[in-house]
Structures are given as structure tokens and as C-alpha cells.
Amino acid sequence: MKKKIQHLLDEIESEYNYTRRMTGKDRLDPKVKAALLAIPRDKFVPKTYLDSAFYNGPLPIGHGQTISQPYIVALMTDLLELEKDDTVLEIGTGSGYQAAILSQLCKQVYTIEYVPALADMAKTRFEKLGYDNIECKAGNGYDGWPEHAPFDGIIVTAAATHIPEALIEQLKPGGRMVIPVGQQYLSQELTLVEKDEDGELSIRDILGVAFVPFQGEHPV
Ligand code: SAH
């Protein structure tokens, strides 16, 4: 098992190297690496896909959704540049894998999942595996989670047609948000939003990606 995770990490690092000109990231943060080594991805995939749990690819998790490709999980986590006292909001819990990775790198993770059955499954997993700094709820992440805002980091793992205003508002000055923006199955760009200490935004495209679409009401 250790060997399989190490092999996956080697693949992630080689893809990192391959995409470094686009992403501006040429070295995976050692802390992110340690988190990837610590989280057993096989505990987050359906039993039928156990053999593929450590492949560097997305996998179906039911309800038409997927667990993201590990390289993308690594890149998005890395882009957040988390510190251990940080609070993070994730939109799109899915399997819970991304939230579990984040839980190793910050103080508290809040995560929202649109499909109630997936939210329930993820909650059970977090409890079973002892990740007690993750709070998960079912709902539409379009409005963020105002009760726990502001956040040092926000990560969205479904493709939105635009950056939801509420998420920008709930980002702390000095905070970072990573979000795939674009149309379903058409060009989507993984986008990094940085809010400086004065509240000024800088927005940068990082890489072309293919995420499942953001669901529910989100007015354009
Ligand atoms: N981060 C996940 C990847 C999940 S795929 C993982 O590590 O496994 C994207 C998820 O976003 C799906 O589960 C989908 O149901 C969810 N989603 C889509 N639109 C949403 C919305 N408006 N609010 C919250 N979750 C949403």
C-alpha cells in the first residue's frame, strides 16, 4: 500500500514537472506531499474501483459525480498555500478525499455537498477515519457558509460559469480561492483568486481542466 501511494506521488510529481510552465509551480510543497502520503485514497473510492484507487485519474463515485484526479487535488491544494491555523471552505465534498487532504494542512475544514447521499457518506467516512476537524453539510455551495466566514482559503471542485459573489465576500483579506470556471464539457480554466490585505482582487488562469458542472441555482 505504501508502495502504491509512493508510486502515485511519483506520477503526480512528474505531471507537476510537465505542467510547470503553465502553472508556475515547479515543486510540490513538501507539506502537501506529506498530506497525500497520509490519506488512504482507497478508503474514498467505491469497492468496484479499489484496484484503481492509486491511479492518477478521476473515478466515478456514484450520482454522476467523480473523485478528482490526484494531480489536480495536489495542484489545487498547493495553490491555496495553507498554514496550520487556517480555516478553509470547500464546495463539492464528493468522496471527501480533497477535504481529508486539506484537514492535514489547516485547523478547520468546512465542506458543502449538493447531493445529500454523498454528504452522508462523506460524514461517515470522516468519523470512521477520525478526521475530526472537518464539518460537512448538504446544500448548495453557491452561497458559501456565512456562519463560518471569513475563510483563509476557498476551494471549489465543480465547474461554475462564474465566480460566485458570496465566495469572494467570504474570502479573508490575504486569502486565496481556487475554482474551475467555464462551461460544462467546454473550456474550463482552473482560476486562482487572490484577495490582498486591502481587499483588492487579482485573478489568474492556471490550467485548462475538466470538472463536473456546478449544480443548482446560480444566477449569472
Ligand atoms: N472534492 C471531491 C470531488 C467531487 S466532484 C472529492 O474529493 O471527491 C464535485 C462535487 O461537487 C460533486 O459531488 C457534486 O455533487 C458537487 N457539487 C456540484 N454543485 C454543487 C453545489 N452547487 N454545491 C455543493 N456541491 C456541489
PDB file of C-alpha atoms and ligand atoms in Angstrom:
ATOM      1  CA  MET A   1       0.000   0.000   0.000  1.00  0.00           C
ATOM      2  CA  LYS A   2       2.837   2.389   0.921  1.00  0.00           C
ATOM      3  CA  LYS A   3       4.479   1.475  -2.363  1.00  0.00           C
ATOM      4  CA  LYS A   4       1.279   2.245  -4.282  1.00  0.00           C
ATOM      5  CA  ILE A   5       0.909   5.707  -2.710  1.00  0.00           C
ATOM      6  CA  GLN A   6       4.591   6.434  -3.353  1.00  0.00           C
ATOM      7  CA  HIS A   7       4.136   5.441  -6.985  1.00  0.00           C
ATOM      8  CA  LEU A   8       1.104   7.749  -7.236  1.00  0.00           C
ATOM      9  CA  LEU A   9       3.149  10.576  -5.742  1.00  0.00           C
ATOM     10  CA  ASP A  10       5.889   9.986  -8.333  1.00  0.00           C
ATOM     11  CA  GLU A  11       3.272  10.288 -11.083  1.00  0.00           C
ATOM     12  CA  ILE A  12       1.880  13.490  -9.580  1.00  0.00           C
ATOM     13  CA  GLU A  13       5.375  14.973  -9.409  1.00  0.00           C
ATOM     14  CA  SER A  14       6.115  14.059 -12.981  1.00  0.00           C
ATOM     15  CA  GLU A  15       2.880  15.727 -14.164  1.00  0.00           C
ATOM     16  CA  TYR A  16       3.791  18.702 -11.997  1.00  0.00           C
ATOM     17  CA  ASN A  17       7.063  18.958 -13.803  1.00  0.00           C
ATOM     18  CA  TYR A  18       5.377  18.603 -17.173  1.00  0.00           C
ATOM     19  CA  THR A  19       2.883  21.428 -16.494  1.00  0.00           C
ATOM     20  CA  ARG A  20       5.219  23.773 -14.604  1.00  0.00           C
ATOM     21  CA  ARG A  21       5.331  26.447 -17.321  1.00  0.00           C
ATOM     22  CA  MET A  22       1.537  26.796 -17.242  1.00  0.00           C
ATOM     23  CA  THR A  23       1.004  26.565 -13.509  1.00  0.00           C
ATOM     24  CA  GLY A  24       4.097  28.434 -12.346  1.00  0.00           C
ATOM     25  CA  LYS A  25       4.571  25.610  -9.809  1.00  0.00           C
ATOM     26  CA  ASP A  26       7.680  23.564 -10.320  1.00  0.00           C
ATOM     27  CA  ARG A  27       7.913  21.861  -6.967  1.00  0.00           C
ATOM     28  CA  LEU A  28       5.128  20.261  -4.961  1.00  0.00           C
ATOM     29  CA  ASP A  29       5.098  21.729  -1.435  1.00  0.00           C
ATOM     30  CA  PRO A  30       6.590  19.061   0.912  1.00  0.00           C
ATOM     31  CA  LYS A  31       3.643  19.611   3.296  1.00  0.00           C
ATOM     32  CA  VAL A  32       1.164  18.791   0.506  1.00  0.00           C
ATOM     33  CA  LYS A  33       3.269  15.770  -0.361  1.00  0.00           C
ATOM     34  CA  ALA A  34       3.103  14.548   3.233  1.00  0.00           C
ATOM     35  CA  ALA A  35      -0.691  15.000   3.235  1.00  0.00           C
ATOM     36  CA  LEU A  36      -1.012  12.977   0.022  1.00  0.00           C
ATOM     37  CA  LEU A  37       1.062  10.207   1.596  1.00  0.00           C
ATOM     38  CA  ALA A  38      -1.031  10.267   4.777  1.00  0.00           C
ATOM     39  CA  ILE A  39      -4.516   9.948   3.254  1.00  0.00           C
ATOM     40  CA  PRO A  40      -5.546   6.466   2.029  1.00  0.00           C
ATOM     41  CA  ARG A  41      -7.332   7.208  -1.291  1.00  0.00           C
ATOM     42  CA  ASP A  42      -8.618   3.612  -1.365  1.00  0.00           C
ATOM     43  CA  LYS A  43     -10.943   4.492   1.538  1.00  0.00           C
ATOM     44  CA  PHE A  44     -12.656   7.130  -0.653  1.00  0.00           C
ATOM     45  CA  VAL A  45     -13.478   5.143  -3.807  1.00  0.00           C
ATOM     46  CA  PRO A  46     -16.304   2.642  -4.366  1.00  0.00           C
ATOM     47  CA  LYS A  47     -15.290  -1.004  -3.790  1.00  0.00           C
ATOM     48  CA  THR A  48     -15.576  -1.754  -7.521  1.00  0.00           C
ATOM     49  CA  TYR A  49     -12.738   0.677  -8.215  1.00  0.00           C
ATOM     50  CA  LEU A  50     -10.386  -0.430  -5.430  1.00  0.00           C
ATOM     51  CA  ASP A  51      -7.826  -1.675  -7.954  1.00  0.00           C
ATOM     52  CA  SER A  52      -7.636   1.797  -9.490  1.00  0.00           C
ATOM     53  CA  ALA A  53      -7.571   3.741  -6.208  1.00  0.00           C
ATOM     54  CA  PHE A  54      -3.924   4.749  -6.662  1.00  0.00           C
ATOM     55  CA  TYR A  55      -4.042   5.607 -10.359  1.00  0.00           C
ATOM     56  CA  ASN A  56      -3.542   9.237 -11.223  1.00  0.00           C
ATOM     57  CA  GLY A  57      -7.030   9.637 -12.690  1.00  0.00           C
ATOM     58  CA  PRO A  58     -10.576  10.597 -11.664  1.00  0.00           C
ATOM     59  CA  LEU A  59     -13.013   7.787 -10.760  1.00  0.00           C
ATOM     60  CA  PRO A  60     -16.827   7.569 -10.581  1.00  0.00           C
ATOM     61  CA  ILE A  61     -18.293   7.807  -7.074  1.00  0.00           C
ATOM     62  CA  GLY A  62     -21.980   7.426  -7.978  1.00  0.00           C
ATOM     63  CA  HIS A  63     -24.722  10.040  -8.524  1.00  0.00           C
ATOM     64  CA  GLY A  64     -22.943  11.046 -11.758  1.00  0.00           C
ATOM     65  CA  GLN A  65     -20.037  12.517  -9.764  1.00  0.00           C
ATOM     66  CA  THR A  66     -16.319  11.778  -9.568  1.00  0.00           C
ATOM     67  CA  ILE A  67     -13.401  11.821  -7.166  1.00  0.00           C
ATOM     68  CA  SER A  68     -10.903  14.227  -8.795  1.00  0.00           C
ATOM     69  CA  GLN A  69      -7.613  13.252 -10.373  1.00  0.00           C
ATOM     70  CA  PRO A  70      -4.898  13.175  -7.644  1.00  0.00           C
ATOM     71  CA  TYR A  71      -2.629  15.532  -9.620  1.00  0.00           C
ATOM     72  CA  ILE A  72      -5.438  18.118  -9.660  1.00  0.00           C
ATOM     73  CA  VAL A  73      -6.061  17.614  -5.927  1.00  0.00           C
ATOM     74  CA  ALA A  74      -2.337  18.189  -5.315  1.00  0.00           C
ATOM     75  CA  LEU A  75      -2.205  21.295  -7.518  1.00  0.00           C
ATOM     76  CA  MET A  76      -5.339  22.923  -6.061  1.00  0.00           C
ATOM     77  CA  THR A  77      -4.192  22.220  -2.507  1.00  0.00           C
ATOM     78  CA  ASP A  78      -0.742  23.605  -3.263  1.00  0.00           C
ATOM     79  CA  LEU A  79      -2.211  26.784  -4.791  1.00  0.00           C
ATOM     80  CA  LEU A  80      -4.051  27.545  -1.538  1.00  0.00           C
ATOM     81  CA  GLU A  81      -0.700  27.848   0.336  1.00  0.00           C
ATOM     82  CA  LEU A  82      -2.328  26.889   3.629  1.00  0.00           C
ATOM     83  CA  GLU A  83      -0.930  27.495   7.075  1.00  0.00           C
ATOM     84  CA  LYS A  84      -1.750  25.398  10.078  1.00  0.00           C
ATOM     85  CA  ASP A  85      -4.064  27.908  11.754  1.00  0.00           C
ATOM     86  CA  ASP A  86      -6.119  28.461   8.603  1.00  0.00           C
ATOM     87  CA  THR A  87      -9.815  27.794   8.065  1.00  0.00           C
ATOM     88  CA  VAL A  88     -10.874  26.500   4.653  1.00  0.00           C
ATOM     89  CA  LEU A  89     -14.179  26.197   2.828  1.00  0.00           C
ATOM     90  CA  GLU A  90     -14.649  23.508   0.178  1.00  0.00           C
ATOM     91  CA  ILE A  91     -17.607  23.457  -2.226  1.00  0.00           C
ATOM     92  CA  GLY A  92     -18.208  19.936  -3.577  1.00  0.00           C
ATOM     93  CA  THR A  93     -17.336  17.360  -0.886  1.00  0.00           C
ATOM     94  CA  GLY A  94     -17.917  14.405  -3.235  1.00  0.00           C
ATOM     95  CA  SER A  95     -15.993  11.447  -1.819  1.00  0.00           C
ATOM     96  CA  GLY A  96     -14.402  13.576   0.909  1.00  0.00           C
ATOM     97  CA  TYR A  97     -10.853  12.883  -0.317  1.00  0.00           C
ATOM     98  CA  GLN A  98      -9.949  16.520  -1.043  1.00  0.00           C
ATOM     99  CA  ALA A  99     -11.372  17.612   2.332  1.00  0.00           C
ATOM    100  CA  ALA A 100      -9.302  14.924   4.087  1.00  0.00           C
ATOM    101  CA  ILE A 101      -6.125  16.196   2.385  1.00  0.00           C
ATOM    102  CA  LEU A 102      -6.963  19.765   3.451  1.00  0.00           C
ATOM    103  CA  SER A 103      -7.648  18.615   7.020  1.00  0.00           C
ATOM    104  CA  GLN A 104      -3.955  17.676   7.351  1.00  0.00           C
ATOM    105  CA  LEU A 105      -2.803  21.169   6.431  1.00  0.00           C
ATOM    106  CA  CYS A 106      -5.044  23.569   8.343  1.00  0.00           C
ATOM    107  CA  LYS A 107      -7.046  23.970  11.529  1.00  0.00           C
ATOM    108  CA  GLN A 108     -10.599  23.518  10.255  1.00  0.00           C
ATOM    109  CA  VAL A 109     -12.276  22.458   7.023  1.00  0.00           C
ATOM    110  CA  TYR A 110     -15.917  23.271   6.198  1.00  0.00           C
ATOM    111  CA  THR A 111     -17.270  21.423   3.198  1.00  0.00           C
ATOM    112  CA  ILE A 112     -20.615  21.590   1.384  1.00  0.00           C
ATOM    113  CA  GLU A 113     -22.043  18.872  -0.873  1.00  0.00           C
ATOM    114  CA  TYR A 114     -25.099  19.286  -3.110  1.00  0.00           C
ATOM    115  CA  VAL A 115     -26.089  15.586  -3.194  1.00  0.00           C
ATOM    116  CA  PRO A 116     -27.343  14.624   0.294  1.00  0.00           C
ATOM    117  CA  ALA A 117     -26.410  10.922  -0.105  1.00  0.00           C
ATOM    118  CA  LEU A 118     -22.791  11.867  -0.897  1.00  0.00           C
ATOM    119  CA  ALA A 119     -22.672  14.274   2.047  1.00  0.00           C
ATOM    120  CA  ASP A 120     -23.888  11.487   4.368  1.00  0.00           C
ATOM    121  CA  MET A 121     -21.330   9.039   3.016  1.00  0.00           C
ATOM    122  CA  ALA A 122     -18.506  11.548   3.436  1.00  0.00           C
ATOM    123  CA  LYS A 123     -19.580  12.362   7.016  1.00  0.00           C
ATOM    124  CA  THR A 124     -19.488   8.654   7.904  1.00  0.00           C
ATOM    125  CA  ARG A 125     -16.030   8.341   6.358  1.00  0.00           C
ATOM    126  CA  PHE A 126     -14.630  11.332   8.249  1.00  0.00           C
ATOM    127  CA  GLU A 127     -15.924   9.891  11.508  1.00  0.00           C
ATOM    128  CA  LYS A 128     -14.625   6.406  10.829  1.00  0.00           C
ATOM    129  CA  LEU A 129     -11.184   7.631   9.801  1.00  0.00           C
ATOM    130  CA  GLY A 130     -11.001  10.110  12.691  1.00  0.00           C
ATOM    131  CA  TYR A 131     -10.768  13.375  10.734  1.00  0.00           C
ATOM    132  CA  ASP A 132     -12.395  15.481  13.411  1.00  0.00           C
ATOM    133  CA  ASN A 133     -11.543  18.911  12.014  1.00  0.00           C
ATOM    134  CA  ILE A 134     -13.911  18.557   9.041  1.00  0.00           C
ATOM    135  CA  GLU A 135     -17.525  19.722   9.165  1.00  0.00           C
ATOM    136  CA  CYS A 136     -19.691  18.661   6.247  1.00  0.00           C
ATOM    137  CA  LYS A 137     -23.217  19.702   5.314  1.00  0.00           C
ATOM    138  CA  ALA A 138     -25.570  19.038   2.410  1.00  0.00           C
ATOM    139  CA  GLY A 139     -26.607  22.129   0.462  1.00  0.00           C
ATOM    140  CA  ASN A 140     -25.865  24.473  -2.405  1.00  0.00           C
ATOM    141  CA  GLY A 141     -22.389  25.917  -2.010  1.00  0.00           C
ATOM    142  CA  TYR A 142     -23.230  28.908  -4.202  1.00  0.00           C
ATOM    143  CA  ASP A 143     -23.912  30.996  -1.108  1.00  0.00           C
ATOM    144  CA  GLY A 144     -20.864  29.743   0.787  1.00  0.00           C
ATOM    145  CA  TRP A 145     -21.177  29.167   4.538  1.00  0.00           C
ATOM    146  CA  PRO A 146     -21.653  32.651   6.061  1.00  0.00           C
ATOM    147  CA  GLU A 147     -21.796  31.389   9.681  1.00  0.00           C
ATOM    148  CA  HIS A 148     -18.151  30.298   9.496  1.00  0.00           C
ATOM    149  CA  ALA A 149     -16.818  33.047   7.213  1.00  0.00           C
ATOM    150  CA  PRO A 150     -14.386  34.579   6.512  1.00  0.00           C
ATOM    151  CA  PHE A 151     -12.074  31.851   5.199  1.00  0.00           C
ATOM    152  CA  ASP A 152      -8.326  31.866   4.586  1.00  0.00           C
ATOM    153  CA  GLY A 153      -8.859  29.537   1.656  1.00  0.00           C
ATOM    154  CA  ILE A 154     -11.803  28.523  -0.548  1.00  0.00           C
ATOM    155  CA  ILE A 155     -11.692  25.595  -2.951  1.00  0.00           C
ATOM    156  CA  VAL A 156     -14.443  24.783  -5.418  1.00  0.00           C
ATOM    157  CA  THR A 157     -14.352  21.317  -7.013  1.00  0.00           C
ATOM    158  CA  ALA A 158     -17.202  21.661  -9.538  1.00  0.00           C
ATOM    159  CA  ALA A 159     -17.067  23.960 -12.578  1.00  0.00           C
ATOM    160  CA  ALA A 160     -19.025  27.201 -12.181  1.00  0.00           C
ATOM    161  CA  THR A 161     -19.926  29.525 -15.062  1.00  0.00           C
ATOM    162  CA  HIS A 162     -18.628  32.447 -12.986  1.00  0.00           C
ATOM    163  CA  ILE A 163     -17.094  33.114  -9.584  1.00  0.00           C
ATOM    164  CA  PRO A 164     -19.945  33.327  -7.031  1.00  0.00           C
ATOM    165  CA  GLU A 165     -20.045  36.771  -5.399  1.00  0.00           C
ATOM    166  CA  ALA A 166     -20.731  35.272  -1.942  1.00  0.00           C
ATOM    167  CA  LEU A 167     -17.498  33.288  -2.101  1.00  0.00           C
ATOM    168  CA  ILE A 168     -15.494  36.404  -2.927  1.00  0.00           C
ATOM    169  CA  GLU A 169     -17.132  38.168   0.021  1.00  0.00           C
ATOM    170  CA  GLN A 170     -16.349  35.258   2.348  1.00  0.00           C
ATOM    171  CA  LEU A 171     -12.652  35.230   1.451  1.00  0.00           C
ATOM    172  CA  LYS A 172     -10.398  36.882   4.067  1.00  0.00           C
ATOM    173  CA  PRO A 173      -8.065  39.694   3.005  1.00  0.00           C
ATOM    174  CA  GLY A 174      -4.830  37.830   2.252  1.00  0.00           C
ATOM    175  CA  GLY A 175      -6.854  34.727   1.330  1.00  0.00           C
ATOM    176  CA  ARG A 176      -6.818  32.582  -1.798  1.00  0.00           C
ATOM    177  CA  MET A 177      -9.553  30.796  -3.732  1.00  0.00           C
ATOM    178  CA  VAL A 178      -9.137  28.094  -6.403  1.00  0.00           C
ATOM    179  CA  ILE A 179     -12.099  27.482  -8.677  1.00  0.00           C
ATOM    180  CA  PRO A 180     -12.654  25.913 -12.105  1.00  0.00           C
ATOM    181  CA  VAL A 181     -14.567  28.431 -14.225  1.00  0.00           C
ATOM    182  CA  GLY A 182     -16.232  27.621 -17.538  1.00  0.00           C
ATOM    183  CA  GLN A 183     -18.970  25.714 -19.311  1.00  0.00           C
ATOM    184  CA  GLN A 184     -19.827  22.065 -18.936  1.00  0.00           C
ATOM    185  CA  TYR A 185     -17.522  19.910 -21.131  1.00  0.00           C
ATOM    186  CA  LEU A 186     -16.217  23.055 -22.838  1.00  0.00           C
ATOM    187  CA  SER A 187     -13.171  25.012 -21.909  1.00  0.00           C
ATOM    188  CA  GLN A 188     -12.803  25.429 -18.175  1.00  0.00           C
ATOM    189  CA  GLU A 189      -9.917  27.244 -16.560  1.00  0.00           C
ATOM    190  CA  LEU A 190      -8.660  26.494 -13.107  1.00  0.00           C
ATOM    191  CA  THR A 191      -8.647  30.009 -11.699  1.00  0.00           C
ATOM    192  CA  LEU A 192      -6.745  31.435  -8.754  1.00  0.00           C
ATOM    193  CA  VAL A 193      -8.317  34.395  -6.957  1.00  0.00           C
ATOM    194  CA  GLU A 194      -6.124  36.276  -4.513  1.00  0.00           C
ATOM    195  CA  LYS A 195      -7.504  38.956  -2.198  1.00  0.00           C
ATOM    196  CA  ASP A 196      -4.844  41.286  -0.845  1.00  0.00           C
ATOM    197  CA  GLU A 197      -4.846  42.939   2.571  1.00  0.00           C
ATOM    198  CA  ASP A 198      -6.755  45.931   1.128  1.00  0.00           C
ATOM    199  CA  GLY A 199      -9.419  43.682  -0.351  1.00  0.00           C
ATOM    200  CA  GLU A 200      -8.150  44.107  -3.942  1.00  0.00           C
ATOM    201  CA  LEU A 201      -8.597  41.031  -6.111  1.00  0.00           C
ATOM    202  CA  SER A 202      -6.158  39.549  -8.547  1.00  0.00           C
ATOM    203  CA  ILE A 203      -7.454  36.762 -10.757  1.00  0.00           C
ATOM    204  CA  ARG A 204      -5.252  34.422 -12.790  1.00  0.00           C
ATOM    205  CA  ASP A 205      -5.913  31.425 -15.050  1.00  0.00           C
ATOM    206  CA  ILE A 206      -3.731  28.489 -14.108  1.00  0.00           C
ATOM    207  CA  LEU A 207      -4.599  25.492 -16.299  1.00  0.00           C
ATOM    208  CA  GLY A 208      -7.306  24.040 -18.555  1.00  0.00           C
ATOM    209  CA  VAL A 209      -9.333  21.447 -16.606  1.00  0.00           C
ATOM    210  CA  ALA A 210     -12.447  19.226 -16.879  1.00  0.00           C
ATOM    211  CA  PHE A 211     -14.680  19.239 -13.809  1.00  0.00           C
ATOM    212  CA  VAL A 212     -18.267  18.090 -13.336  1.00  0.00           C
ATOM    213  CA  PRO A 213     -20.661  21.056 -13.501  1.00  0.00           C
ATOM    214  CA  PHE A 214     -21.749  23.169 -10.549  1.00  0.00           C
ATOM    215  CA  GLN A 215     -25.340  22.226  -9.753  1.00  0.00           C
ATOM    216  CA  GLY A 216     -28.369  24.100  -8.515  1.00  0.00           C
ATOM    217  CA  GLU A 217     -29.372  27.710  -8.741  1.00  0.00           C
ATOM    218  CA  HIS A 218     -26.642  30.090  -9.584  1.00  0.00           C
ATOM    219  CA  PRO A 219     -27.806  33.183 -11.413  1.00  0.00           C
ATOM    220  CA  VAL A 220     -25.392  34.566 -13.992  1.00  0.00           C
TER     221      VAL A 220
HETATM  222  N1  SAH B   1     -13.804  17.205  -3.969  1.00  0.00           N
HETATM  223  C1  SAH B   1     -14.396  15.961  -4.412  1.00  0.00           C
HETATM  224  C2  SAH B   1     -14.662  15.978  -5.900  1.00  0.00           C
HETATM  225  C3  SAH B   1     -16.100  15.913  -6.105  1.00  0.00           C
HETATM  226  S1  SAH B   1     -16.774  16.167  -7.730  1.00  0.00           S
HETATM  227  C4  SAH B   1     -13.597  14.753  -3.977  1.00  0.00           C
HETATM  228  O1  SAH B   1     -12.516  14.925  -3.395  1.00  0.00           O
HETATM  229  O2  SAH B   1     -14.061  13.627  -4.174  1.00  0.00           O
HETATM  230  C5  SAH B   1     -17.731  17.625  -7.455  1.00  0.00           C
HETATM  231  C6  SAH B   1     -18.771  17.551  -6.395  1.00  0.00           C
HETATM  232  O3  SAH B   1     -19.363  18.843  -6.338  1.00  0.00           O
HETATM  233  C7  SAH B   1     -19.897  16.559  -6.672  1.00  0.00           C
HETATM  234  O4  SAH B   1     -20.020  15.673  -5.611  1.00  0.00           O
HETATM  235  C8  SAH B   1     -21.132  17.460  -6.821  1.00  0.00           C
HETATM  236  O5  SAH B   1     -22.316  16.876  -6.332  1.00  0.00           O
HETATM  237  C9  SAH B   1     -20.726  18.681  -6.000  1.00  0.00           C
HETATM  238  N2  SAH B   1     -21.450  19.922  -6.332  1.00  0.00           N
HETATM  239  C10 SAH B   1     -21.866  20.343  -7.564  1.00  0.00           C
HETATM  240  N3  SAH B   1     -22.509  21.514  -7.468  1.00  0.00           N
HETATM  241  C11 SAH B   1     -22.516  21.855  -6.147  1.00  0.00           C
HETATM  242  C12 SAH B   1     -23.050  22.951  -5.414  1.00  0.00           C
HETATM  243  N4  SAH B   1     -23.744  23.929  -6.005  1.00  0.00           N
HETATM  244  N5  SAH B   1     -22.879  22.971  -4.070  1.00  0.00           N
HETATM  245  C13 SAH B   1     -22.192  21.979  -3.434  1.00  0.00           C
HETATM  246  N6  SAH B   1     -21.688  20.908  -4.089  1.00  0.00           N
HETATM  247  C14 SAH B   1     -21.822  20.842  -5.427  1.00  0.00           C
END
